[in-house]
mmCIF file of C-alpha atoms in Angstrom:
data_model
loop_
_atom_site.group_PDB
_atom_site.id
_atom_site.type_symbol
_atom_site.label_atom_id
_atom_site.label_comp_id
_atom_site.label_asym_id
_atom_site.label_seq_id
_atom_site.Cartn_x
_atom_site.Cartn_y
_atom_site.Cartn_z
ATOM 1 C CA UNK A 297 23.939 -4.862 -13.192
ATOM 2 C CA UNK A 298 24.589 -6.585 -16.411
ATOM 3 C CA UNK A 299 22.539 -9.279 -15.389
ATOM 4 C CA UNK A 300 19.784 -6.562 -14.523
ATOM 5 C CA UNK A 301 20.548 -4.809 -18.387
ATOM 6 C CA UNK A 302 20.005 -8.108 -19.895
ATOM 7 C CA UNK A 303 16.798 -8.351 -18.307
ATOM 8 C CA UNK A 304 15.775 -5.131 -19.425
ATOM 9 C CA UNK A 305 16.709 -5.483 -23.031
ATOM 10 C CA UNK A 306 14.556 -8.361 -23.244
ATOM 11 C CA UNK A 307 11.607 -6.995 -21.231
ATOM 12 C CA UNK A 308 12.122 -3.836 -24.231
ATOM 13 C CA UNK A 309 12.104 -6.192 -27.161
ATOM 14 C CA UNK A 310 9.035 -7.766 -25.525
ATOM 15 C CA UNK A 311 7.406 -4.293 -25.104
ATOM 16 C CA UNK A 312 7.926 -4.128 -29.183
ATOM 17 C CA UNK A 313 5.993 -7.143 -29.804
ATOM 18 C CA UNK A 314 3.257 -5.774 -27.297
ATOM 19 C CA UNK A 315 2.614 -2.454 -29.589
ATOM 20 C CA UNK A 316 1.385 -4.669 -32.360
ATOM 21 C CA UNK A 317 -2.048 -5.436 -30.394
ATOM 22 C CA UNK A 318 -4.117 -3.348 -28.266
ATOM 23 C CA UNK A 319 -4.623 -5.608 -25.461
ATOM 24 C CA UNK A 320 -3.757 -3.940 -21.839
ATOM 25 C CA UNK A 321 -1.721 -6.273 -19.882
ATOM 26 C CA UNK A 322 0.094 -5.769 -16.414
ATOM 27 C CA UNK A 323 2.980 -8.271 -16.754
ATOM 28 C CA UNK A 324 4.973 -7.674 -13.315
ATOM 29 C CA UNK A 325 8.319 -8.961 -11.997
ATOM 30 C CA UNK A 326 10.007 -9.077 -8.960
ATOM 31 C CA UNK A 327 11.753 -5.809 -9.660
ATOM 32 C CA UNK A 328 10.687 -4.208 -13.080
ATOM 33 C CA UNK A 329 7.310 -4.385 -14.690
ATOM 34 C CA UNK A 330 6.315 -4.517 -17.804
ATOM 35 C CA UNK A 331 4.239 -1.726 -18.595
ATOM 36 C CA UNK A 332 1.478 -1.374 -21.617
ATOM 37 C CA UNK A 333 3.176 0.277 -24.411
ATOM 38 C CA UNK A 334 0.716 2.125 -26.730
ATOM 39 C CA UNK A 335 2.012 2.694 -30.140
ATOM 40 C CA UNK A 336 4.113 6.085 -30.307
ATOM 41 C CA UNK A 337 1.441 7.597 -32.619
ATOM 42 C CA UNK A 338 -1.210 6.659 -30.310
ATOM 43 C CA UNK A 339 -0.344 8.144 -27.504
ATOM 44 C CA UNK A 340 -1.565 11.507 -28.275
ATOM 45 C CA UNK A 341 -5.112 11.042 -28.894
ATOM 46 C CA UNK A 342 -7.144 13.871 -27.097
ATOM 47 C CA UNK A 343 -6.634 18.017 -26.566
ATOM 48 C CA UNK A 344 -4.652 17.501 -23.521
ATOM 49 C CA UNK A 345 -1.922 14.759 -24.646
ATOM 50 C CA UNK A 346 -1.264 17.218 -27.874
ATOM 51 C CA UNK A 347 -0.762 19.539 -24.676
ATOM 52 C CA UNK A 348 1.809 17.155 -23.588
ATOM 53 C CA UNK A 349 3.729 17.080 -27.423
ATOM 54 C CA UNK A 350 4.169 20.804 -27.259
ATOM 55 C CA UNK A 351 7.952 20.764 -26.621
ATOM 56 C CA UNK A 352 8.469 19.557 -30.355
ATOM 57 C CA UNK A 353 11.725 17.150 -31.153
ATOM 58 C CA UNK A 354 13.620 16.864 -27.933
ATOM 59 C CA UNK A 355 17.405 16.189 -27.974
ATOM 60 C CA UNK A 356 17.750 13.020 -25.473
ATOM 61 C CA UNK A 357 15.545 9.792 -26.138
ATOM 62 C CA UNK A 358 15.601 8.401 -22.795
ATOM 63 C CA UNK A 359 15.071 9.211 -19.090
ATOM 64 C CA UNK A 360 15.008 7.911 -15.685
ATOM 65 C CA UNK A 361 12.397 9.725 -13.317
ATOM 66 C CA UNK A 362 12.022 9.426 -9.743
ATOM 67 C CA UNK A 363 8.945 9.825 -7.499
ATOM 68 C CA UNK A 364 6.294 9.343 -10.157
ATOM 69 C CA UNK A 365 4.530 6.915 -8.191
ATOM 70 C CA UNK A 366 4.205 9.661 -5.398
ATOM 71 C CA UNK A 367 5.216 13.136 -6.754
ATOM 72 C CA UNK A 368 2.396 14.526 -8.810
ATOM 73 C CA UNK A 369 4.766 16.599 -10.812
ATOM 74 C CA UNK A 370 6.921 13.820 -11.110
ATOM 75 C CA UNK A 371 3.519 11.749 -13.049
ATOM 76 C CA UNK A 372 3.003 14.936 -15.020
ATOM 77 C CA UNK A 373 6.596 14.813 -16.892
ATOM 78 C CA UNK A 374 6.598 10.889 -17.121
ATOM 79 C CA UNK A 375 3.353 11.985 -19.156
ATOM 80 C CA UNK A 376 4.957 14.572 -21.352
ATOM 81 C CA UNK A 377 8.132 12.491 -21.956
ATOM 82 C CA UNK A 378 5.923 9.839 -22.915
ATOM 83 C CA UNK A 379 3.884 12.120 -25.254
ATOM 84 C CA UNK A 380 7.151 12.753 -26.968
ATOM 85 C CA UNK A 381 8.611 9.777 -27.548
ATOM 86 C CA UNK A 382 10.824 9.504 -25.017
ATOM 87 C CA UNK A 383 11.749 6.301 -23.496
ATOM 88 C CA UNK A 384 11.144 6.586 -19.384
ATOM 89 C CA UNK A 385 12.081 3.747 -16.677
ATOM 90 C CA UNK A 386 10.752 5.383 -13.277
ATOM 91 C CA UNK A 387 11.959 3.968 -10.136
ATOM 92 C CA UNK A 388 9.161 3.058 -7.436
ATOM 93 C CA UNK A 389 8.729 2.309 -4.557
ATOM 94 C CA UNK A 390 8.378 -1.739 -4.099
ATOM 95 C CA UNK A 391 4.807 -1.845 -3.072
ATOM 96 C CA UNK A 392 3.728 0.938 -5.314
ATOM 97 C CA UNK A 393 0.576 0.666 -7.609
ATOM 98 C CA UNK A 394 2.331 1.286 -10.814
ATOM 99 C CA UNK A 395 -0.634 0.595 -13.050
ATOM 100 C CA UNK A 396 -1.079 4.083 -14.570
ATOM 101 C CA UNK A 397 2.452 4.066 -15.317
ATOM 102 C CA UNK A 398 2.601 1.074 -17.404
ATOM 103 C CA UNK A 399 -1.061 2.483 -18.771
ATOM 104 C CA UNK A 400 1.275 4.768 -20.974
ATOM 105 C CA UNK A 401 4.537 2.766 -21.605
ATOM 106 C CA UNK A 402 6.469 3.458 -18.112
ATOM 107 C CA UNK A 403 9.377 0.757 -17.720
ATOM 108 C CA UNK A 404 8.868 0.613 -13.125
ATOM 109 C CA UNK A 405 11.975 -0.536 -11.482
ATOM 110 C CA UNK A 406 11.029 -1.064 -7.860
ATOM 111 C CA UNK A 407 13.848 -0.446 -5.383
ATOM 112 C CA UNK A 408 14.530 2.017 -1.881
ATOM 113 C CA UNK A 409 16.226 4.981 -1.966
ATOM 114 C CA UNK A 410 19.651 3.114 -0.498
ATOM 115 C CA UNK A 411 19.894 0.436 -3.080
ATOM 116 C CA UNK A 412 22.078 1.838 -5.212
ATOM 117 C CA UNK A 413 23.200 -1.210 -7.525
ATOM 118 C CA UNK A 414 19.636 -1.902 -8.332
ATOM 119 C CA UNK A 415 18.900 1.327 -9.641
ATOM 120 C CA UNK A 416 22.446 1.613 -11.241
ATOM 121 C CA UNK A 417 21.079 -1.434 -12.778
ATOM 122 C CA UNK A 418 17.602 0.306 -13.757
ATOM 123 C CA UNK A 419 19.474 3.452 -15.068
ATOM 124 C CA UNK A 420 21.455 1.848 -17.590
ATOM 125 C CA UNK A 421 20.792 2.967 -21.162
ATOM 126 C CA UNK A 422 19.210 6.277 -19.511
ATOM 127 C CA UNK A 423 20.724 9.498 -20.923
ATOM 128 C CA UNK A 424 19.153 11.592 -18.048
ATOM 129 C CA UNK A 425 18.314 11.471 -14.761
ATOM 130 C CA UNK A 426 15.094 13.457 -13.559
ATOM 131 C CA UNK A 427 15.218 13.162 -9.662
ATOM 132 C CA UNK A 428 11.669 14.618 -8.405
ATOM 133 C CA UNK A 429 11.996 12.088 -5.307
ATOM 134 C CA UNK A 430 11.704 13.835 -1.947
ATOM 135 C CA UNK A 431 9.359 14.386 0.924
ATOM 136 C CA UNK A 432 8.405 15.627 3.930
ATOM 137 C CA UNK A 433 9.577 13.955 7.118
ATOM 138 C CA UNK A 434 8.564 14.555 10.859
ATOM 139 C CA UNK A 435 12.304 14.824 11.751
ATOM 140 C CA UNK A 436 15.657 15.364 10.851
ATOM 141 C CA UNK A 437 16.615 11.274 10.716
ATOM 142 C CA UNK A 438 13.839 10.556 8.329
ATOM 143 C CA UNK A 439 13.957 13.972 6.161
ATOM 144 C CA UNK A 440 18.112 12.971 5.305
ATOM 145 C CA UNK A 441 17.447 9.363 4.635
ATOM 146 C CA UNK A 442 14.638 10.318 2.499
ATOM 147 C CA UNK A 443 16.362 13.495 0.623
ATOM 148 C CA UNK A 444 19.836 13.859 1.371
ATOM 149 C CA UNK A 445 20.812 10.139 1.016
ATOM 150 C CA UNK A 446 18.273 9.179 -1.529
ATOM 151 C CA UNK A 447 19.899 11.869 -3.772
ATOM 152 C CA UNK A 448 23.803 10.342 -2.785
ATOM 153 C CA UNK A 449 22.470 7.128 -4.336
ATOM 154 C CA UNK A 450 20.899 8.654 -7.616
ATOM 155 C CA UNK A 451 23.818 10.424 -7.702
ATOM 156 C CA UNK A 452 25.931 7.047 -7.642
ATOM 157 C CA UNK A 453 23.530 5.155 -9.715
ATOM 158 C CA UNK A 454 24.043 7.798 -12.596
ATOM 159 C CA UNK A 455 27.695 7.357 -12.490
ATOM 160 C CA UNK A 456 27.859 3.499 -12.885
ATOM 161 C CA UNK A 457 24.834 3.419 -15.149
ATOM 162 C CA UNK A 458 26.913 6.378 -17.009
ATOM 163 C CA UNK A 459 24.403 8.954 -17.217
ATOM 164 C CA UNK A 460 25.064 12.329 -19.012
ATOM 165 C CA UNK A 461 22.857 14.338 -16.914
ATOM 166 C CA UNK A 462 20.657 14.685 -13.602
ATOM 167 C CA UNK A 463 18.189 17.455 -13.287
ATOM 168 C CA UNK A 464 17.117 17.724 -8.960
ATOM 169 C CA UNK A 465 13.676 19.293 -8.500
ATOM 170 C CA UNK A 466 14.273 21.253 -5.268
ATOM 171 C CA UNK A 467 11.951 23.677 -3.219
ATOM 172 C CA UNK A 468 11.660 27.263 -2.739
ATOM 173 C CA UNK A 469 11.517 25.962 0.903
ATOM 174 C CA UNK A 470 15.389 26.150 1.275
ATOM 175 C CA UNK A 471 14.934 29.742 1.983
ATOM 176 C CA UNK A 472 12.713 29.480 4.907
ATOM 177 C CA UNK A 473 14.558 31.148 7.359
ATOM 178 C CA UNK A 474 17.462 32.479 5.192
ATOM 179 C CA UNK A 475 15.025 34.967 4.039
ATOM 180 C CA UNK A 476 13.564 37.913 4.932
ATOM 181 C CA UNK A 477 9.510 38.628 3.763
ATOM 182 C CA UNK A 478 8.268 39.887 0.766
ATOM 183 C CA UNK A 479 12.056 40.386 -0.436
ATOM 184 C CA UNK A 480 12.330 38.350 -4.072
ATOM 185 C CA UNK A 481 15.181 36.225 -3.910
ATOM 186 C CA UNK A 482 17.331 34.749 -7.092
ATOM 187 C CA UNK A 483 19.374 31.942 -7.776
ATOM 188 C CA UNK A 484 22.838 34.260 -6.436
ATOM 189 C CA UNK A 485 21.341 34.913 -2.640
ATOM 190 C CA UNK A 486 23.369 32.888 -0.157
ATOM 191 C CA UNK A 487 21.917 30.052 1.937
ATOM 192 C CA UNK A 488 23.040 28.668 5.045
ATOM 193 C CA UNK A 489 21.776 24.920 6.119
ATOM 194 C CA UNK A 490 21.815 26.367 9.980
ATOM 195 C CA UNK A 491 19.524 29.016 9.150
ATOM 196 C CA UNK A 492 17.180 26.907 7.175
ATOM 197 C CA UNK A 493 13.883 26.549 8.619
ATOM 198 C CA UNK A 494 12.342 23.049 8.945
ATOM 199 C CA UNK A 495 13.694 19.207 8.889
ATOM 200 C CA UNK A 496 12.513 19.607 4.561
ATOM 201 C CA UNK A 497 14.447 22.921 4.156
ATOM 202 C CA UNK A 498 17.383 21.865 5.869
ATOM 203 C CA UNK A 499 17.898 18.200 4.342
ATOM 204 C CA UNK A 500 16.716 19.901 0.343
ATOM 205 C CA UNK A 501 19.754 22.438 0.816
ATOM 206 C CA UNK A 502 22.052 20.006 2.017
ATOM 207 C CA UNK A 503 20.954 17.589 -0.845
ATOM 208 C CA UNK A 504 21.670 20.067 -3.563
ATOM 209 C CA UNK A 505 24.741 20.602 -1.692
ATOM 210 C CA UNK A 506 25.483 16.791 -1.945
ATOM 211 C CA UNK A 507 24.904 17.096 -6.011
ATOM 212 C CA UNK A 508 27.095 20.380 -6.145
ATOM 213 C CA UNK A 509 30.208 19.177 -4.333
ATOM 214 C CA UNK A 510 33.737 18.446 -6.389
ATOM 215 C CA UNK A 511 33.753 14.907 -7.456
ATOM 216 C CA UNK A 512 36.628 12.934 -6.440
ATOM 217 C CA UNK A 513 39.399 12.850 -9.212
ATOM 218 C CA UNK A 514 38.764 10.249 -12.100
ATOM 219 C CA UNK A 515 35.254 10.083 -11.570
ATOM 220 C CA UNK A 516 33.242 10.288 -14.993
ATOM 221 C CA UNK A 517 31.468 13.962 -15.179
ATOM 222 C CA UNK A 518 28.345 14.439 -14.950
ATOM 223 C CA UNK A 519 26.101 17.506 -15.559
ATOM 224 C CA UNK A 520 24.193 18.469 -12.496
ATOM 225 C CA UNK A 521 21.622 21.160 -12.651
ATOM 226 C CA UNK A 522 18.782 22.199 -9.955
ATOM 227 C CA UNK A 523 16.035 23.610 -10.354
ATOM 228 C CA UNK A 524 13.985 25.328 -7.340
ATOM 229 C CA UNK A 525 9.771 26.045 -7.452
ATOM 230 C CA UNK A 526 7.809 27.666 -4.661
ATOM 231 C CA UNK A 527 4.569 26.305 -4.539
ATOM 232 C CA UNK A 528 3.470 23.688 -6.927
ATOM 233 C CA UNK A 529 -0.035 23.524 -7.497
ATOM 234 C CA UNK A 530 -2.780 21.241 -9.886
ATOM 235 C CA UNK A 531 -5.542 19.103 -9.337
ATOM 236 C CA UNK A 532 -3.820 16.464 -7.492
ATOM 237 C CA UNK A 533 -1.712 19.130 -4.556
ATOM 238 C CA UNK A 534 -1.684 17.242 -1.843
ATOM 239 C CA UNK A 535 -1.217 21.049 0.451
ATOM 240 C CA UNK A 536 -4.386 22.757 -1.549
ATOM 241 C CA UNK A 537 -6.223 19.254 -1.001
ATOM 242 C CA UNK A 538 -5.663 20.012 2.647
ATOM 243 C CA UNK A 539 -6.288 23.665 2.712
ATOM 244 C CA UNK A 540 -9.924 22.771 0.652
ATOM 245 C CA UNK A 541 -11.027 20.027 3.525
ATOM 246 C CA UNK A 542 -10.042 22.425 6.753
ATOM 247 C CA UNK A 543 -11.830 25.499 4.867
ATOM 248 C CA UNK A 544 -15.305 22.918 4.858
ATOM 249 C CA UNK A 545 -14.330 22.229 8.755
ATOM 250 C CA UNK A 546 -14.033 25.814 9.360
ATOM 251 C CA UNK A 547 -10.666 24.390 10.935
ATOM 252 C CA UNK A 548 -8.852 27.202 8.357
ATOM 253 C CA UNK A 549 -7.740 30.656 9.083
ATOM 254 C CA UNK A 550 -5.775 33.235 7.309
ATOM 255 C CA UNK A 551 -2.248 34.375 8.866
ATOM 256 C CA UNK A 552 -2.023 37.774 9.709
ATOM 257 C CA UNK A 553 -5.029 38.671 6.356
ATOM 258 C CA UNK A 554 -2.881 36.278 4.105
ATOM 259 C CA UNK A 555 -2.175 39.645 2.172
ATOM 260 C CA UNK A 556 1.737 38.578 1.686
ATOM 261 C CA UNK A 557 2.942 37.843 -1.583
ATOM 262 C CA UNK A 558 3.412 34.457 -2.718
ATOM 263 C CA UNK A 559 5.072 32.796 -5.946
ATOM 264 C CA UNK A 560 3.466 29.789 -7.183
ATOM 265 C CA UNK A 561 3.922 27.563 -10.186
ATOM 266 C CA UNK A 562 1.744 25.408 -11.864
ATOM 267 C CA UNK A 563 2.472 22.010 -12.259
ATOM 268 C CA UNK A 564 2.510 22.245 -16.458
ATOM 269 C CA UNK A 565 5.127 24.388 -15.904
ATOM 270 C CA UNK A 566 7.256 22.755 -13.002
ATOM 271 C CA UNK A 567 7.671 19.986 -16.189
ATOM 272 C CA UNK A 568 8.752 22.385 -18.695
ATOM 273 C CA UNK A 569 11.438 24.303 -16.246
ATOM 274 C CA UNK A 570 12.468 20.289 -16.001
ATOM 275 C CA UNK A 571 12.692 19.449 -19.503
ATOM 276 C CA UNK A 572 14.229 22.546 -20.181
ATOM 277 C CA UNK A 573 17.469 22.148 -17.547
ATOM 278 C CA UNK A 574 17.732 18.703 -19.434
ATOM 279 C CA UNK A 575 17.663 20.368 -22.246
ATOM 280 C CA UNK A 576 19.857 23.798 -22.147
ATOM 281 C CA UNK A 577 20.986 24.186 -18.179
ATOM 282 C CA UNK A 578 24.368 24.727 -17.633
ATOM 283 C CA UNK A 579 26.135 22.136 -15.481
ATOM 284 C CA UNK A 580 26.374 23.745 -11.836
ATOM 285 C CA UNK A 581 23.606 25.627 -12.326
ATOM 286 C CA UNK A 582 21.053 26.591 -10.252
ATOM 287 C CA UNK A 583 17.011 27.842 -11.474
ATOM 288 C CA UNK A 584 13.702 29.207 -10.065
ATOM 289 C CA UNK A 585 10.958 28.738 -12.354
ATOM 290 C CA UNK A 586 7.549 30.497 -11.209
ATOM 291 C CA UNK A 587 4.260 31.545 -12.888
ATOM 292 C CA UNK A 588 4.669 35.120 -14.830
ATOM 293 C CA UNK A 589 3.398 36.911 -11.460
ATOM 294 C CA UNK A 590 2.798 36.644 -7.626
ATOM 295 C CA UNK A 591 -0.340 36.953 -5.877
ATOM 296 C CA UNK A 592 -1.222 37.541 -2.422
ATOM 297 C CA UNK A 593 -1.373 34.000 -0.233
ATOM 298 C CA UNK A 594 -5.201 35.032 0.255
ATOM 299 C CA UNK A 595 -5.925 35.888 -3.159
ATOM 300 C CA UNK A 596 -4.012 32.722 -4.528
ATOM 301 C CA UNK A 597 -6.226 29.922 -2.629
ATOM 302 C CA UNK A 598 -9.704 31.978 -2.719
ATOM 303 C CA UNK A 599 -9.208 31.797 -6.477
ATOM 304 C CA UNK A 600 -8.164 27.839 -6.443
ATOM 305 C CA UNK A 601 -10.816 27.433 -3.903
ATOM 306 C CA UNK A 602 -13.570 28.952 -6.168
ATOM 307 C CA UNK A 603 -12.938 26.153 -9.192
ATOM 308 C CA UNK A 604 -14.110 23.586 -5.978
ATOM 309 C CA UNK A 605 -17.085 25.521 -5.234
ATOM 310 C CA UNK A 606 -15.429 26.530 -1.799
ATOM 311 C CA UNK A 607 -16.296 29.893 -0.481
ATOM 312 C CA UNK A 608 -13.457 31.364 1.024
ATOM 313 C CA UNK A 609 -15.642 34.804 2.062
ATOM 314 C CA UNK A 610 -16.366 33.791 6.059
ATOM 315 C CA UNK A 611 -12.436 32.717 6.785
ATOM 316 C CA UNK A 612 -11.084 34.009 10.027
ATOM 317 C CA UNK A 613 -8.064 35.582 10.436
ATOM 318 C CA UNK A 614 -5.169 35.387 12.909
ATOM 319 C CA UNK A 615 -2.090 36.688 14.150
ATOM 320 C CA UNK A 616 1.248 33.937 14.063
ATOM 321 C CA UNK A 617 1.467 34.952 17.830
ATOM 322 C CA UNK A 618 -2.439 33.458 18.376
ATOM 323 C CA UNK A 619 -2.276 30.781 15.786
ATOM 324 C CA UNK A 620 1.084 29.656 17.257
ATOM 325 C CA UNK A 621 -0.950 29.495 20.743
ATOM 326 C CA UNK A 622 -4.176 27.939 19.914
ATOM 327 C CA UNK A 623 -1.947 25.124 18.352
ATOM 328 C CA UNK A 624 -0.074 24.613 21.293
ATOM 329 C CA UNK A 625 -3.129 24.586 23.487
ATOM 330 C CA UNK A 626 -4.580 22.136 21.072
ATOM 331 C CA UNK A 627 -1.671 19.542 21.451
ATOM 332 C CA UNK A 628 -1.202 19.688 25.305
ATOM 333 C CA UNK A 629 -5.164 20.094 25.892
ATOM 334 C CA UNK A 630 -6.523 17.459 22.986
ATOM 335 C CA UNK A 631 -9.511 20.036 22.525
ATOM 336 C CA UNK A 632 -10.867 20.155 18.811
ATOM 337 C CA UNK A 633 -11.430 23.676 18.768
ATOM 338 C CA UNK A 634 -7.961 24.431 16.839
ATOM 339 C CA UNK A 635 -6.898 25.423 13.588
ATOM 340 C CA UNK A 636 -5.845 22.642 11.541
ATOM 341 C CA UNK A 637 -2.327 22.343 11.256
ATOM 342 C CA UNK A 638 -2.005 23.371 7.008
ATOM 343 C CA UNK A 639 -2.707 27.000 8.821
ATOM 344 C CA UNK A 640 1.084 27.075 10.240
ATOM 345 C CA UNK A 641 2.905 25.454 7.764
ATOM 346 C CA UNK A 642 6.125 27.413 7.680
ATOM 347 C CA UNK A 643 6.107 27.699 4.172
ATOM 348 C CA UNK A 644 2.157 28.821 3.768
ATOM 349 C CA UNK A 645 1.685 31.183 6.726
ATOM 350 C CA UNK A 646 4.869 33.822 5.592
ATOM 351 C CA UNK A 647 6.111 35.132 1.527
ATOM 352 C CA UNK A 648 7.822 33.078 -0.693
ATOM 353 C CA UNK A 649 8.742 35.282 -3.548
ATOM 354 C CA UNK A 650 11.069 34.423 -6.482
ATOM 355 C CA UNK A 651 12.847 35.303 -9.305
ATOM 356 C CA UNK A 652 12.671 33.389 -12.445
ATOM 357 C CA UNK A 653 14.664 35.682 -14.850
ATOM 358 C CA UNK A 654 17.177 33.159 -15.329
ATOM 359 C CA UNK A 655 15.432 30.567 -16.129
ATOM 360 C CA UNK A 656 13.816 32.820 -18.632
ATOM 361 C CA UNK A 657 16.740 34.206 -20.151
ATOM 362 C CA UNK A 658 19.221 31.274 -20.158
ATOM 363 C CA UNK A 659 16.690 28.583 -20.806
ATOM 364 C CA UNK A 660 14.459 29.934 -22.621
ATOM 365 C CA UNK A 661 11.657 29.387 -19.889
ATOM 366 C CA UNK A 662 8.333 30.832 -20.669
ATOM 367 C CA UNK A 663 5.485 29.482 -18.102
ATOM 368 C CA UNK A 664 3.253 28.225 -20.701
ATOM 369 C CA UNK A 665 0.162 27.899 -19.076
ATOM 370 C CA UNK A 666 -0.849 30.908 -17.070
ATOM 371 C CA UNK A 667 -2.521 31.087 -13.948
ATOM 372 C CA UNK A 668 -5.777 31.328 -15.568
ATOM 373 C CA UNK A 669 -5.416 28.417 -17.936
ATOM 374 C CA UNK A 670 -4.241 26.360 -14.697
ATOM 375 C CA UNK A 671 -7.412 27.080 -12.923
ATOM 376 C CA UNK A 672 -9.260 26.296 -15.838
ATOM 377 C CA UNK A 673 -7.377 22.905 -15.863
ATOM 378 C CA UNK A 674 -8.752 22.136 -12.037
ATOM 379 C CA UNK A 675 -11.614 23.362 -12.779
ATOM 380 C CA UNK A 676 -12.663 21.331 -15.994
ATOM 381 C CA UNK A 677 -10.911 18.187 -13.345
ATOM 382 C CA UNK A 678 -13.689 19.250 -10.872
ATOM 383 C CA UNK A 679 -16.662 18.792 -13.307
ATOM 384 C CA UNK A 680 -15.598 15.721 -15.099
ATOM 385 C CA UNK A 681 -15.457 14.057 -11.531
ATOM 386 C CA UNK A 682 -19.216 15.429 -10.797
ATOM 387 C CA UNK A 683 -19.536 13.753 -14.074
ATOM 388 C CA UNK A 684 -18.756 10.558 -13.196
ATOM 389 C CA UNK A 685 -20.339 7.881 -11.151
ATOM 390 C CA UNK A 686 -18.348 7.443 -8.103
ATOM 391 C CA UNK A 687 -18.379 3.695 -8.133
ATOM 392 C CA UNK A 688 -16.325 4.119 -11.563
ATOM 393 C CA UNK A 689 -13.887 7.057 -10.327
ATOM 394 C CA UNK A 690 -10.403 5.778 -10.090
ATOM 395 C CA UNK A 691 -8.933 6.164 -6.287
ATOM 396 C CA UNK A 692 -6.123 8.865 -5.283
ATOM 397 C CA UNK A 693 -3.099 7.100 -6.715
ATOM 398 C CA UNK A 694 -1.058 9.462 -4.490
#
């Protein structure tokens, strides 16, 4: 750990020297990759970067972030932190392409979810940890490895690295199986792992419980704050891209008309919630963050698709039981006439409603980006892609 910290210190000193010139270089190593550090005053150079600086002076100066190589929320988070001159170390997979992180001045440390000593070494010097690296799994074993074991590793490493706070990005999917449709829930609603529906929901609830478990005696205290979000949407949203592809291929359908109410949270508002949780969150507390108001799922998807010139007016509707029957027929016969798998995704085919009143009253969360402003953002991204020649477009990093 000490040797790893010495390497980090040397890299940071070299970073300071690199800020004196504008050359963009990619200096790599087996564990750490040296990013291109821009001069602090040059980090924000356009309207979007000025938006990233909306938080003003933050009380912390360094952060360790997981998931920035594969999670668009974590990527938006590190962009915001760098725009506010926060030193960021991102923990990434050994084979991830991290040039986009280097370009904004992020130090990257490579390792797996089970490499606690590598993670602890990379955490040294970071005041806070923001854990965003969770994912869906095809079975309970893989979901538990990614989400539960990974979270245990983060907690152990943070104690070794002497960090003062962990903020965990969780998901409102933990409500599946625990809550009746069309009932808005808050942080005080008791949830059960046994009732949770799906591997992801179960593993995320177990990860939360891992963090909130009473630490052993004589263990250094670390503040734990959990932020739960409903569907996070934005330009790089994988689920929405899957839906739009299904609409284009005419394999999408509304479940029960898509008229159920649905909470969502634009990616920039999630970042707002995470940063406020670092700044003001109480130890052991959970906070929901969401957009200002829920929409009917049908309206929500239709308005986002419209920003990409996709018409949803001719999408058919199926009942839950018929959709399940068609899906079963598709899988057992190999027929290509079924609906896309995304249609019956448990987290999208029923109402998920949350109340963020606690975050608004205790953290000062506002949801600074309205739904309409979020639509404008992804519409503008779509227009820019149309203007950019195909040969010059950057590949999707996720």
